[in-house]
XYZ file of C-alpha atoms in Angstrom:
177
model
C 131.385 116.816 79.266
C 127.953 116.733 80.890
C 127.405 118.810 83.998
C 125.392 117.759 87.008
C 123.260 120.277 88.845
C 123.913 120.619 92.568
C 121.603 122.497 94.934
C 123.616 124.331 97.604
C 122.307 125.415 100.961
C 123.585 128.689 102.411
C 126.325 127.136 104.570
C 127.810 125.164 101.683
C 127.743 128.282 99.492
C 129.573 130.265 102.173
C 132.142 127.470 102.603
C 132.766 127.131 98.865
C 133.092 130.893 98.462
C 135.651 130.915 101.277
C 137.865 128.530 99.283
C 138.469 131.225 96.679
C 138.242 128.388 94.117
C 134.481 127.894 93.660
C 134.566 128.177 89.872
C 137.466 125.721 89.697
C 135.414 123.341 91.855
C 132.461 123.582 89.472
C 134.646 122.967 86.446
C 136.758 120.144 87.852
C 133.806 118.325 89.459
C 131.609 118.993 86.390
C 128.929 120.659 88.491
C 126.593 123.570 88.026
C 125.620 125.278 91.287
C 122.043 126.319 92.045
C 120.338 127.696 95.122
C 116.766 128.173 96.246
C 115.826 131.837 96.660
C 115.483 131.320 100.417
C 119.018 129.898 100.717
C 120.457 132.486 98.340
C 119.126 135.329 100.493
C 120.988 133.874 103.468
C 124.328 133.692 101.694
C 124.949 136.489 99.217
C 123.492 139.126 96.957
C 120.924 138.168 94.349
C 121.009 139.927 90.985
C 120.518 139.430 87.281
C 123.177 138.045 84.976
C 121.614 138.516 81.564
C 118.188 136.970 81.953
C 119.293 134.590 84.699
C 118.821 135.271 88.401
C 122.043 134.461 90.288
C 123.495 134.716 93.760
C 127.013 136.059 94.111
C 129.196 135.567 97.136
C 132.566 137.258 96.884
C 135.710 135.541 98.040
C 138.170 137.661 99.976
C 141.642 138.526 98.701
C 140.920 138.275 94.992
C 139.621 134.703 94.976
C 136.913 133.463 92.670
C 133.398 134.672 93.368
C 130.836 131.932 93.926
C 128.063 132.281 91.350
C 124.999 130.048 91.500
C 121.745 130.078 89.586
C 118.771 130.968 91.762
C 115.609 128.871 91.555
C 112.183 129.824 92.858
C 109.758 127.323 94.274
C 107.103 126.245 91.799
C 103.490 125.839 92.864
C 103.868 122.052 92.845
C 106.766 122.319 95.354
C 105.081 124.598 97.899
C 103.283 121.911 99.929
C 106.500 119.976 100.495
C 108.347 123.197 101.342
C 105.787 124.142 103.998
C 105.887 120.635 105.481
C 109.712 120.595 105.560
C 109.955 124.125 107.005
C 108.327 122.814 110.179
C 111.444 120.667 110.783
C 114.377 122.430 109.079
C 115.170 126.037 108.236
C 113.586 127.802 105.267
C 116.670 127.657 103.050
C 117.152 123.928 103.517
C 113.407 123.264 103.212
C 113.216 125.122 99.890
C 116.433 123.489 98.664
C 115.075 120.038 99.520
C 111.640 120.640 98.001
C 113.184 121.814 94.729
C 115.733 119.006 94.646
C 113.070 116.387 95.349
C 110.691 117.645 92.671
C 113.370 118.214 90.039
C 115.622 115.224 90.806
C 118.662 117.348 91.620
C 121.455 116.467 94.060
C 121.828 118.470 97.284
C 124.839 119.738 99.232
C 124.437 120.532 102.937
C 126.441 120.099 106.118
C 123.378 120.392 108.354
C 122.871 117.088 110.207
C 119.130 117.468 110.687
C 118.618 118.419 107.038
C 120.662 115.352 106.011
C 118.374 113.091 108.059
C 115.261 114.684 106.549
C 116.670 114.445 103.010
C 117.629 110.780 103.276
C 114.283 110.097 104.978
C 112.618 111.267 101.768
C 114.547 108.622 99.847
C 116.864 111.153 98.229
C 120.575 110.392 97.826
C 122.834 111.310 100.729
C 123.707 114.993 100.389
C 127.220 116.090 99.448
C 129.171 117.824 102.194
C 131.889 120.440 102.219
C 134.558 117.801 103.008
C 133.321 115.422 100.283
C 133.339 118.158 97.639
C 136.816 119.353 98.618
C 138.191 115.809 98.890
C 136.919 115.014 95.383
C 138.371 118.316 94.169
C 141.791 117.314 95.523
C 141.655 113.893 93.858
C 140.319 114.936 90.460
C 142.340 118.154 90.143
C 145.500 116.449 91.377
C 146.124 119.093 94.034
C 148.945 118.625 96.496
C 148.133 118.161 100.199
C 149.781 121.547 100.833
C 147.456 123.297 98.324
C 144.445 121.601 99.856
C 145.609 122.592 103.327
C 145.585 126.243 102.249
C 142.034 125.863 100.888
C 140.794 124.142 104.052
C 142.362 126.772 106.302
C 140.488 129.460 104.327
C 137.227 127.581 104.892
C 138.021 127.161 108.600
C 139.097 130.776 109.112
C 136.758 132.697 106.781
C 133.611 130.544 106.895
C 134.282 129.204 110.387
C 133.573 125.650 109.282
C 135.239 122.507 110.584
C 133.730 119.050 110.054
C 132.534 117.090 113.052
C 134.882 114.455 114.454
C 132.471 111.706 113.336
C 132.640 112.850 109.700
C 134.169 110.121 107.521
C 136.646 112.674 106.130
C 137.600 114.299 109.455
C 141.046 112.669 109.577
C 141.735 113.642 105.958
C 140.690 117.238 106.790
C 142.893 117.395 109.874
C 145.858 115.909 107.974
C 145.578 118.533 105.234
C 145.068 121.404 107.701
C 148.401 120.506 109.312
C 150.315 120.770 106.008
């Protein structure tokens, strides 16, 4: 099955690591996680895995460690990065510049970054709730299992979607299970 690359910002990486199921998410959703160096520095430790630079963010209590490939800005992406960094943080600016130049999807929960990204004509970024909702549906997880995952994200990563998020009611329903 083909995999789709997904650029993660630091907050998404932290949220996915908190699930303890990040590798399951990648496999079930047929994704391959990548991060810009700037975002990777904000979220975990960068090291070599063979010849590949990766960021690792450990999950507590024996969960799966988030592992994402780390991408550096290329010369052709620097001008956009500098322009974007005036409006959004460095990690999101680098993530967006790379995604724009390389036609890769983005995942962020940052509202301002989402506005900037869609303003560039890029697809709407994936969010923590959208990734976890799709994970529930495709993996066939029970609402109780998903509730456990969401509580880990809430408690360990300190993330809760905004009330205006399209999946807020789904999130709250699962949290209560």
